[in-house]
Short mmCIF file of N, CA and C in Angstrom, two decimals:
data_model
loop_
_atom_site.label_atom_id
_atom_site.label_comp_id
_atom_site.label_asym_id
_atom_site.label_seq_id
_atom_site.Cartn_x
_atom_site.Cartn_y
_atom_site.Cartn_z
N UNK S 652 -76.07 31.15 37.12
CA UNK S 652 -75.23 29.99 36.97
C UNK S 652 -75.38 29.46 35.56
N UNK S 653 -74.20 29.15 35.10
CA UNK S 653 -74.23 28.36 33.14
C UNK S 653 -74.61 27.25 33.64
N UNK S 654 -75.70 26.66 32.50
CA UNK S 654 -75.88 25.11 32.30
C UNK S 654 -74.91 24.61 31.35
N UNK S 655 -74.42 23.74 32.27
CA UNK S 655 -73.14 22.89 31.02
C UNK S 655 -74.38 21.46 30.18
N UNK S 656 -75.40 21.47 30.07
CA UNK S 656 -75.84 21.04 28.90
C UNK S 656 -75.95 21.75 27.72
N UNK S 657 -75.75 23.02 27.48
CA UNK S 657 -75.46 23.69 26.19
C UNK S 657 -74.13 23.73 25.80
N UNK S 658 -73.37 23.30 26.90
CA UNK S 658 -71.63 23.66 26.49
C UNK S 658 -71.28 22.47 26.29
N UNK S 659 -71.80 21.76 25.25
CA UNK S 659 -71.44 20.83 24.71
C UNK S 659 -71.23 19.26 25.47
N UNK S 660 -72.02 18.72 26.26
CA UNK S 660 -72.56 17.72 27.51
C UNK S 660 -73.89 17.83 27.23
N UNK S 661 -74.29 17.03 26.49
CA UNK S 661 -75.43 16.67 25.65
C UNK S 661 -75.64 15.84 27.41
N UNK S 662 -77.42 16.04 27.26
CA UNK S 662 -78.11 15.16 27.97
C UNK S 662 -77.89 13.92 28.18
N UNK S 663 -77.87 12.97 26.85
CA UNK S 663 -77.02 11.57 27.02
C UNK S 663 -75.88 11.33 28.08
N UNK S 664 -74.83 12.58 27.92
CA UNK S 664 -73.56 11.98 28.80
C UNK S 664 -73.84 12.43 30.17
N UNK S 665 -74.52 13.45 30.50
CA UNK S 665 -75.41 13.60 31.66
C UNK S 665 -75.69 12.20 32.27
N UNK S 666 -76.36 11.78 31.70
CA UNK S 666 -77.11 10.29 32.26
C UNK S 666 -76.09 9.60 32.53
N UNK S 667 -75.37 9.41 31.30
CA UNK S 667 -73.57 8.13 31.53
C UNK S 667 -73.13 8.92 33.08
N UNK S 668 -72.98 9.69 33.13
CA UNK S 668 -72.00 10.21 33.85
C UNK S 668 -73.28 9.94 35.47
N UNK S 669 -74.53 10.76 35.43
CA UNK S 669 -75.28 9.78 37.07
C UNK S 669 -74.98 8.11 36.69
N UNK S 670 -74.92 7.30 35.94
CA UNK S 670 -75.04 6.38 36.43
C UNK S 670 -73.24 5.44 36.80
N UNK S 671 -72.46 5.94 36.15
CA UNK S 671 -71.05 6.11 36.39
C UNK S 671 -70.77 5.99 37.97
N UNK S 672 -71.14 7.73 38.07
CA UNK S 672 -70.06 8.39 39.32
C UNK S 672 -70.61 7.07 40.04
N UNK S 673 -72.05 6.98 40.59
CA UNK S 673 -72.10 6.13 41.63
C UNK S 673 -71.39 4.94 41.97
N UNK S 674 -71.36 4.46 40.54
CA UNK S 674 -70.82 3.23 40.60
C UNK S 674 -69.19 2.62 40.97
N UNK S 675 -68.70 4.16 40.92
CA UNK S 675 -67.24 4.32 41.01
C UNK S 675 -66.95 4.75 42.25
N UNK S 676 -67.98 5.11 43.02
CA UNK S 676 -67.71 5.51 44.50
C UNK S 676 -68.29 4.34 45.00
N UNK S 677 -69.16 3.71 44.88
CA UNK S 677 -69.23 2.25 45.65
C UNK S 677 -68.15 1.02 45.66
N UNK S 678 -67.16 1.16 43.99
CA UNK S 678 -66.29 0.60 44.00
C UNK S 678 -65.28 1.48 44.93
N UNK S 679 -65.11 2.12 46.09
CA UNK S 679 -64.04 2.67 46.70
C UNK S 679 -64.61 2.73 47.68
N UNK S 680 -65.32 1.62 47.89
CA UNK S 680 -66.31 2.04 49.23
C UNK S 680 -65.97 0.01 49.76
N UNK S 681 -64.89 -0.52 49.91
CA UNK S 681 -64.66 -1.39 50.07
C UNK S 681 -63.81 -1.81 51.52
N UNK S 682 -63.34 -2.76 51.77
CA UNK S 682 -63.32 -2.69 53.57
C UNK S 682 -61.47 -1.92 53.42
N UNK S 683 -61.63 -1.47 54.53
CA UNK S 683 -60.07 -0.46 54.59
C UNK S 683 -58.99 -1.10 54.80
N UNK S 684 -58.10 -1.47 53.84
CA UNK S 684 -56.59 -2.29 54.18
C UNK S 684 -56.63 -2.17 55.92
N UNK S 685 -55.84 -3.23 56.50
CA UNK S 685 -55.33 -3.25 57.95
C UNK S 685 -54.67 -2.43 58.03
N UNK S 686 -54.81 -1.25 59.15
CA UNK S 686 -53.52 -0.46 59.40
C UNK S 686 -52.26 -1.33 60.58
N UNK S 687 -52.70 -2.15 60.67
CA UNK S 687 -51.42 -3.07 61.99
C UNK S 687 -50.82 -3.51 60.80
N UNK S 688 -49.53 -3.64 61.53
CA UNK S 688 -48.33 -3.42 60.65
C UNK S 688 -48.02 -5.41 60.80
N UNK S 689 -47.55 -5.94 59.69
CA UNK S 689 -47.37 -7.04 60.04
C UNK S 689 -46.03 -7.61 60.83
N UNK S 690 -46.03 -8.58 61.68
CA UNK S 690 -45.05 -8.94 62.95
C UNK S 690 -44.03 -10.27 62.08
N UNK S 691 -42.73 -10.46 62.48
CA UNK S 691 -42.67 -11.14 61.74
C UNK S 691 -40.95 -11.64 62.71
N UNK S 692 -41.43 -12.33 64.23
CA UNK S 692 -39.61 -12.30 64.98
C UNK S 692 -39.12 -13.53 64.67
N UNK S 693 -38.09 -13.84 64.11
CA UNK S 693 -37.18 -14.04 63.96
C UNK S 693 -36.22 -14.43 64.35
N UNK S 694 -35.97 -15.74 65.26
CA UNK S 694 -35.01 -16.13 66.29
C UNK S 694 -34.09 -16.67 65.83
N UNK S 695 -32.75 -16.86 65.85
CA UNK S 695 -31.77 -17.63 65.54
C UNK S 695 -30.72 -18.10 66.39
N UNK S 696 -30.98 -19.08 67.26
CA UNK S 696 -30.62 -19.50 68.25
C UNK S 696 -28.73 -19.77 68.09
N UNK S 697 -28.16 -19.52 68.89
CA UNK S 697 -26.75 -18.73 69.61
C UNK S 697 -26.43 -18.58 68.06
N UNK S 698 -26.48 -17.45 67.37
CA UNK S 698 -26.06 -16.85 66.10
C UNK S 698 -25.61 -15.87 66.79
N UNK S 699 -23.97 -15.70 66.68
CA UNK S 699 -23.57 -14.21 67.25
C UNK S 699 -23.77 -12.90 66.02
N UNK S 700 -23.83 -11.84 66.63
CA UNK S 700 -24.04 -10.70 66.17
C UNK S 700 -23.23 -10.49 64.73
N UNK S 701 -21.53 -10.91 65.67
CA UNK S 701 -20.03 -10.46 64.47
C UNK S 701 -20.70 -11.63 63.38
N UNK S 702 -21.21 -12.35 63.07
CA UNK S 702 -21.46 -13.43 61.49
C UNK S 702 -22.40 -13.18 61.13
N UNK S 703 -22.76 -12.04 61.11
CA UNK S 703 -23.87 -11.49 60.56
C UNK S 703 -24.23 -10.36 59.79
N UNK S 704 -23.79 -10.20 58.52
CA UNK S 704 -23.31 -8.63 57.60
C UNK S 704 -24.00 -7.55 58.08
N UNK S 705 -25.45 -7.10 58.63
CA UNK S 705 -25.67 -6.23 58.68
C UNK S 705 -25.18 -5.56 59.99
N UNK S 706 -24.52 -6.43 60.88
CA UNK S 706 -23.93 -6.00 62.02
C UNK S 706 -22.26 -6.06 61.82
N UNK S 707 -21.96 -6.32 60.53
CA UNK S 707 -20.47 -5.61 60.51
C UNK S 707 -19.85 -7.01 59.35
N UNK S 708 -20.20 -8.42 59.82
CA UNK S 708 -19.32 -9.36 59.31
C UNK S 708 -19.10 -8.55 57.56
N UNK S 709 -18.27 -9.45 57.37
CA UNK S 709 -18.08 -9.33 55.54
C UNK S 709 -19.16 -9.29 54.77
N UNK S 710 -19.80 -8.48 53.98
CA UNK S 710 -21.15 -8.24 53.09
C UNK S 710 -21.00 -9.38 52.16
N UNK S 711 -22.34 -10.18 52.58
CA UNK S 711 -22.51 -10.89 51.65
C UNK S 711 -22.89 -12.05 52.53
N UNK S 712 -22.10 -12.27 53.54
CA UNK S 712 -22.27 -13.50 54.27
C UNK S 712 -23.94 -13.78 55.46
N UNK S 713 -24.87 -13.29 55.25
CA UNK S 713 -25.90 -13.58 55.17
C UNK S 713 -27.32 -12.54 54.11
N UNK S 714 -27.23 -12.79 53.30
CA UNK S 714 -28.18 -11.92 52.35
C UNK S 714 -29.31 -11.87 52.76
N UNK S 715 -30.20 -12.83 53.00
CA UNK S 715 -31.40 -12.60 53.67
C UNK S 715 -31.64 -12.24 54.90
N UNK S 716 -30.74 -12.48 55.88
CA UNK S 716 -30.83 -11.65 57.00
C UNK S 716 -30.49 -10.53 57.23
N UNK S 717 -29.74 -10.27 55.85
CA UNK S 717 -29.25 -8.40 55.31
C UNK S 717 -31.23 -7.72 55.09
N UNK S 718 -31.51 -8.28 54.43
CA UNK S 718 -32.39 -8.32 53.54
C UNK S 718 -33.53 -7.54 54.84
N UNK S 719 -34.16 -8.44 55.58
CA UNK S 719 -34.90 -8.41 56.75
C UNK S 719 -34.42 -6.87 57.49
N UNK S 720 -33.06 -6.93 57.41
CA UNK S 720 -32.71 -5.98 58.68
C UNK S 720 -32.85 -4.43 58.15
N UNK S 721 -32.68 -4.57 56.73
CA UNK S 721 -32.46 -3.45 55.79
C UNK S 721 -34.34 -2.92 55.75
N UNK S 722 -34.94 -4.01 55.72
CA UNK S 722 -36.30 -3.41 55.45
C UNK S 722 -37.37 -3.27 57.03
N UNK S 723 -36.92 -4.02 58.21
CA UNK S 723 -37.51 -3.71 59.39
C UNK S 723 -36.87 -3.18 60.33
N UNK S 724 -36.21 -3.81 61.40
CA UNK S 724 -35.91 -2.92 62.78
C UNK S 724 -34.57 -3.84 62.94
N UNK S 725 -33.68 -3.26 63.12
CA UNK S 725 -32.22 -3.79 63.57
C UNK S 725 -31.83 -3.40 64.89
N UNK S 726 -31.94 -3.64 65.58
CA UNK S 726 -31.29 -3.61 66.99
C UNK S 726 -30.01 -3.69 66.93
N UNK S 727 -29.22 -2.67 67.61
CA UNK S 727 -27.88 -2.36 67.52
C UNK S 727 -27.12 -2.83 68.92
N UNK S 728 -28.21 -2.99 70.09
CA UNK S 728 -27.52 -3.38 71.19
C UNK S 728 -28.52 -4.22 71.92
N UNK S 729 -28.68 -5.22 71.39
CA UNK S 729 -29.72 -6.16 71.89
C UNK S 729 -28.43 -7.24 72.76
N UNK S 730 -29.60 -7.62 74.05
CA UNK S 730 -28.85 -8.87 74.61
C UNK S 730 -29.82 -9.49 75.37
N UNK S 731 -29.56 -10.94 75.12
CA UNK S 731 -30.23 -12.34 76.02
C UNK S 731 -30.69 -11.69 77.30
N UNK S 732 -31.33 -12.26 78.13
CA UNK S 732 -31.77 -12.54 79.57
C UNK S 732 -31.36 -13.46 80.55
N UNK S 733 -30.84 -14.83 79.36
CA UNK S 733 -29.73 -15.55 80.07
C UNK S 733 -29.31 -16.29 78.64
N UNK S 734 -28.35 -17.56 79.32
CA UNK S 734 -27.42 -17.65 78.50
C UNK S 734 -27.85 -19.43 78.15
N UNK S 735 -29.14 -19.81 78.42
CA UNK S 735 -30.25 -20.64 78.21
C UNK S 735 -30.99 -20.62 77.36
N UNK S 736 -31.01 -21.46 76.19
CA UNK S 736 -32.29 -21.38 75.21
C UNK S 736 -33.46 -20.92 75.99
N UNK S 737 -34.18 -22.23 76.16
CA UNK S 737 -35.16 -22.32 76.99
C UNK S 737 -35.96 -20.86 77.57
N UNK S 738 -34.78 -20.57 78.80
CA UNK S 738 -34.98 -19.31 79.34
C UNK S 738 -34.98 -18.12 78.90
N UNK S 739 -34.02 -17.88 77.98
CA UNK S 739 -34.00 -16.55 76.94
C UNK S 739 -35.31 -16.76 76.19
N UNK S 740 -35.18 -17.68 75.77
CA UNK S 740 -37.01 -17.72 74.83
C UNK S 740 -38.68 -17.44 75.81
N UNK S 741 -38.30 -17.90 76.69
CA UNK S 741 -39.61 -17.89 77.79
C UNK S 741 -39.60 -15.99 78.29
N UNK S 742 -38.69 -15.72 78.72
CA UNK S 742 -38.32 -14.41 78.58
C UNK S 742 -39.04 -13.47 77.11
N UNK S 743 -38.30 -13.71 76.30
CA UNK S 743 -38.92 -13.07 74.55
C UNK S 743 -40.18 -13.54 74.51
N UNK S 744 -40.88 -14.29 75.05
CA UNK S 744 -42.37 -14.74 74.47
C UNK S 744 -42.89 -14.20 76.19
N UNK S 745 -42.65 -13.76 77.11
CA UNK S 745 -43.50 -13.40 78.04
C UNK S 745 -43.48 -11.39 78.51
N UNK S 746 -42.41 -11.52 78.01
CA UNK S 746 -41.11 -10.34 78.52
C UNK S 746 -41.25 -9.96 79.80
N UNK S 747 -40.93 -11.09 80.38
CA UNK S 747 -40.90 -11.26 82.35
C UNK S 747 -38.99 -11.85 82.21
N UNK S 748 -38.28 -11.41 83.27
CA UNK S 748 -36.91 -11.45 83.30
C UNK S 748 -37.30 -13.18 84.14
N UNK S 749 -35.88 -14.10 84.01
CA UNK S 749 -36.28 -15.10 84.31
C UNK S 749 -36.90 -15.34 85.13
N UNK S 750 -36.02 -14.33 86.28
CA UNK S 750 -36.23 -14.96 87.84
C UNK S 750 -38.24 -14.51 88.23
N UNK S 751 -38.76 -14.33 87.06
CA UNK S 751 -40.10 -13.68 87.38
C UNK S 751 -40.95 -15.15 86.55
N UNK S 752 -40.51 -15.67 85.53
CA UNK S 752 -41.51 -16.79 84.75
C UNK S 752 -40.55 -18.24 85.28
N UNK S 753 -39.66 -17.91 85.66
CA UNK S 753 -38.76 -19.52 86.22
C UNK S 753 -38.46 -20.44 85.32
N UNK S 754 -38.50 -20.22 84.33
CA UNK S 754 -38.51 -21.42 83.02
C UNK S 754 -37.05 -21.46 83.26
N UNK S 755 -36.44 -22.72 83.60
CA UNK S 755 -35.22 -23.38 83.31
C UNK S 755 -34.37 -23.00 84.60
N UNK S 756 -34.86 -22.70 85.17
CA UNK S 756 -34.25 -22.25 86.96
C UNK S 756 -34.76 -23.47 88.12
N UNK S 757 -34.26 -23.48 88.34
CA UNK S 757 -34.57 -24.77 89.77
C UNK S 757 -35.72 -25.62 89.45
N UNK S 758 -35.17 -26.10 87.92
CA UNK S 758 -35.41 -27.95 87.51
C UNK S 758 -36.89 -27.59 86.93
N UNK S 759 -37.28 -26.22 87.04
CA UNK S 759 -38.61 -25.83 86.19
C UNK S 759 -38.35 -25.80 84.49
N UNK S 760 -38.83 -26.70 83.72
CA UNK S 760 -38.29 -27.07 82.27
C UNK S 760 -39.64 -26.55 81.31
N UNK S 761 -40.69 -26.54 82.06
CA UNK S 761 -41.99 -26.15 80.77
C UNK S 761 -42.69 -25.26 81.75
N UNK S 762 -42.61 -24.04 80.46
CA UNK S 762 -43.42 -22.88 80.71
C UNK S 762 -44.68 -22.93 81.35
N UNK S 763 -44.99 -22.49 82.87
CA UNK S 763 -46.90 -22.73 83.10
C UNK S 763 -47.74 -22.07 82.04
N UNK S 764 -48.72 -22.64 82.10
CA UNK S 764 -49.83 -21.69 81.57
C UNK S 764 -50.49 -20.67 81.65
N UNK S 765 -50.27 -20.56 83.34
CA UNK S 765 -50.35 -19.37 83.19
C UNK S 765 -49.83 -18.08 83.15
N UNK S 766 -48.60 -18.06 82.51
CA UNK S 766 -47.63 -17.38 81.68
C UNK S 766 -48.80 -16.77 80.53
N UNK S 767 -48.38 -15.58 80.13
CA UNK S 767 -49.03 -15.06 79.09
C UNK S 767 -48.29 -14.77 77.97
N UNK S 768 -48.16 -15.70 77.22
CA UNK S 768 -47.01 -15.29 75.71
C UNK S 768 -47.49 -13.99 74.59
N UNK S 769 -46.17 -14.06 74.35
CA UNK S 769 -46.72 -13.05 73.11
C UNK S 769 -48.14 -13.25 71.71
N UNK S 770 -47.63 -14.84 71.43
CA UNK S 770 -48.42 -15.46 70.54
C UNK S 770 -49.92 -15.50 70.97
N UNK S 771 -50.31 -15.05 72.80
CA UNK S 771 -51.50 -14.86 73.02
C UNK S 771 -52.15 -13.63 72.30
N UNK S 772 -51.38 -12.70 73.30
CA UNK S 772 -51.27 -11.15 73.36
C UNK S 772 -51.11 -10.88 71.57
N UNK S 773 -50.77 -11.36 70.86
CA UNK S 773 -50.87 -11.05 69.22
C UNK S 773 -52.47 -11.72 68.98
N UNK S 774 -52.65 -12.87 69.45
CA UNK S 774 -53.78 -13.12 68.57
C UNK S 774 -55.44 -12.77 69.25
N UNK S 775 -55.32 -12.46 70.49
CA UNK S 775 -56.45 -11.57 71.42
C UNK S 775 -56.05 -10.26 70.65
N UNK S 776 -55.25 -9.79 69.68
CA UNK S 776 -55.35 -8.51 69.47
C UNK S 776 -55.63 -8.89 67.46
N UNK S 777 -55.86 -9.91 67.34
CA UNK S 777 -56.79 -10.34 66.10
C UNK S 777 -55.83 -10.54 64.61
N UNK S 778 -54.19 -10.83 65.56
CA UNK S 778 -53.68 -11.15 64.23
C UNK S 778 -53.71 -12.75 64.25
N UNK S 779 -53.08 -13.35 63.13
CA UNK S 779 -53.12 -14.66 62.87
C UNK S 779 -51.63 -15.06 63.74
N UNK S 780 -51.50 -16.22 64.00
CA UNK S 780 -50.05 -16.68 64.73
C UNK S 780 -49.76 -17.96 64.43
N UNK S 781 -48.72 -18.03 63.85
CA UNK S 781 -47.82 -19.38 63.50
C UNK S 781 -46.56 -19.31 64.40
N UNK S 782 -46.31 -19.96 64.77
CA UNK S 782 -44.95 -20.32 65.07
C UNK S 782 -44.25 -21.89 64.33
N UNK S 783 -43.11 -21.91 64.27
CA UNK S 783 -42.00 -23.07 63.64
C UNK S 783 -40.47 -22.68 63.97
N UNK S 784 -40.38 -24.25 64.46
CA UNK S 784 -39.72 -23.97 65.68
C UNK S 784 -38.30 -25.46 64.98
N UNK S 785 -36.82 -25.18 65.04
CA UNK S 785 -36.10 -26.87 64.44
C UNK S 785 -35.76 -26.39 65.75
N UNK S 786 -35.96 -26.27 67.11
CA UNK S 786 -35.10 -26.19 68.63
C UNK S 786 -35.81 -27.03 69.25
N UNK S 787 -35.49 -28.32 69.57
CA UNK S 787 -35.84 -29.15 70.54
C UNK S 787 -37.05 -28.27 71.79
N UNK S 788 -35.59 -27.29 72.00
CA UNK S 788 -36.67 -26.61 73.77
C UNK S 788 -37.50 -25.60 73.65
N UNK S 789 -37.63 -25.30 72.26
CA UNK S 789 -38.97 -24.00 71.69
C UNK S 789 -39.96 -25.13 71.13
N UNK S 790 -40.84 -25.74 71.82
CA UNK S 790 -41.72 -27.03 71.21
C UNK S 790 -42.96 -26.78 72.19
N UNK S 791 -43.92 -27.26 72.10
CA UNK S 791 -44.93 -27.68 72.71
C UNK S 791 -44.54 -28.27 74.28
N UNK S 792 -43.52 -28.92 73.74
CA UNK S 792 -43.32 -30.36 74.92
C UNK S 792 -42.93 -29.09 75.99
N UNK S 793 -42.73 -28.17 76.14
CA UNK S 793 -41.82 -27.07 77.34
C UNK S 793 -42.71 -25.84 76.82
N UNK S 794 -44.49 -25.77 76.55
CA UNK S 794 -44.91 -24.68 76.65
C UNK S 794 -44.37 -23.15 75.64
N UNK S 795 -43.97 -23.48 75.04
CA UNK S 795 -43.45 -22.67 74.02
C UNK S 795 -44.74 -22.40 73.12
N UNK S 796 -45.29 -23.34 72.73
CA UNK S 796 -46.53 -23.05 71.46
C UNK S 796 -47.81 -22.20 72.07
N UNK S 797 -47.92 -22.02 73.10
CA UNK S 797 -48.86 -21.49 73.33
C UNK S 797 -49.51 -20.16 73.06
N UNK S 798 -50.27 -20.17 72.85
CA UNK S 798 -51.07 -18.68 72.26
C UNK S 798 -51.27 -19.14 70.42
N UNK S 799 -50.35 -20.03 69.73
CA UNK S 799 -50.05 -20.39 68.60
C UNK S 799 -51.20 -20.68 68.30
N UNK S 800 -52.05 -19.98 67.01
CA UNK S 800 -52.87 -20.78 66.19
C UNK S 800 -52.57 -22.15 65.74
N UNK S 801 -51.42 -21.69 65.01
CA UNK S 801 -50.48 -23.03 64.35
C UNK S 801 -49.25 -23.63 64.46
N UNK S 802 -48.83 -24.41 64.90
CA UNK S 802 -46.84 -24.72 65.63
C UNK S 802 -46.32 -25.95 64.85
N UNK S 803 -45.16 -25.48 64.39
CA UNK S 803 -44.61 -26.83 63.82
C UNK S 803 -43.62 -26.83 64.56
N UNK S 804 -43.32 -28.02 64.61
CA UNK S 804 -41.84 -28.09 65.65
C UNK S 804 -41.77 -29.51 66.01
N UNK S 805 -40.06 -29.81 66.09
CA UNK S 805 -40.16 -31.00 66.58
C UNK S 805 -39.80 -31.28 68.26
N UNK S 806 -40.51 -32.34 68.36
CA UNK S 806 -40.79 -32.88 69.45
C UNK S 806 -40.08 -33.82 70.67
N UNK S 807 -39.68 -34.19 71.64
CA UNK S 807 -38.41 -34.61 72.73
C UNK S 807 -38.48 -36.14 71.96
N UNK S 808 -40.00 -36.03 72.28
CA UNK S 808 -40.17 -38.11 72.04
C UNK S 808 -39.79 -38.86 70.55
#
């Protein structure tokens, strides 16, 4: 075997070079980016599909919701559960069909608790959860915030 200290790797850079490498593999020895992908839904309460460019309207007439759809998941044939804030939302945050969580069916107006929302089920699985909410019936006051680290929203009273 050749010693590469005669081939011109003088002893000196020998040394630079043990005390280097290590130091350059401990710098890559740091905690591993998250592989969970970040969540990010998006409600826009009775916004039909047709006023919305990436689903056909005239380009241009929402850019940032172009924007969103162009870089995550567009649903091409999505539809409600009912035709109820309230209930369509209790539905999307449980994914139980109404007649299974009752929110807004026979005078039942706030979600029980013991409903299991998404905002649980995200943050028992160790992501962070905000919700913000300008819908009266997506609030605290009707069980909506729950699982929420953090909820802004306004309130009935």
């Amino acid at each position: 075997m050749r010693s590469l200290v005669g081939s011109g790797f003088s002893e000196m850079k020998w040394r630079r070079l043990a005390v280097w490498i290590p130091l350059w593999l401990l710098l890559g020895c740091g905690e591993a980016p998250d592989p969970r992908p970040s969540i990010a839904l998006v409600v826009v309460d009775t916004l039909r599909a047709d006023a919305v460019s990436a689903y056909g309207e005239v380009e241009g007439t929402t850019p940032h919701l172009d924007r969103l759809a162009a870089e995550g998941l567009l649903y091409q044939r999505a539809f409600a559960t009912a035709p109820w804030t309230i209930t369509a939302h209790a539905s999307l945050f449980t994914g139980l069909e109404p007649d299974r969580h009752g929110v807004g069916i026979h005078g039942v107006m706030v979600a029980p608790e013991t409903l299991v929302m998404l905002a649980e089920r995200l943050r028992d699985a160790g992501y962070q959860t905000a919700g913000f909410s300008e819908n009266t019936y997506i609030t605290e006051d009707f069980g909506m915030a729950q699982g929420f680290e953090t909820f802004a929203g306004q309130t009935v009273a």
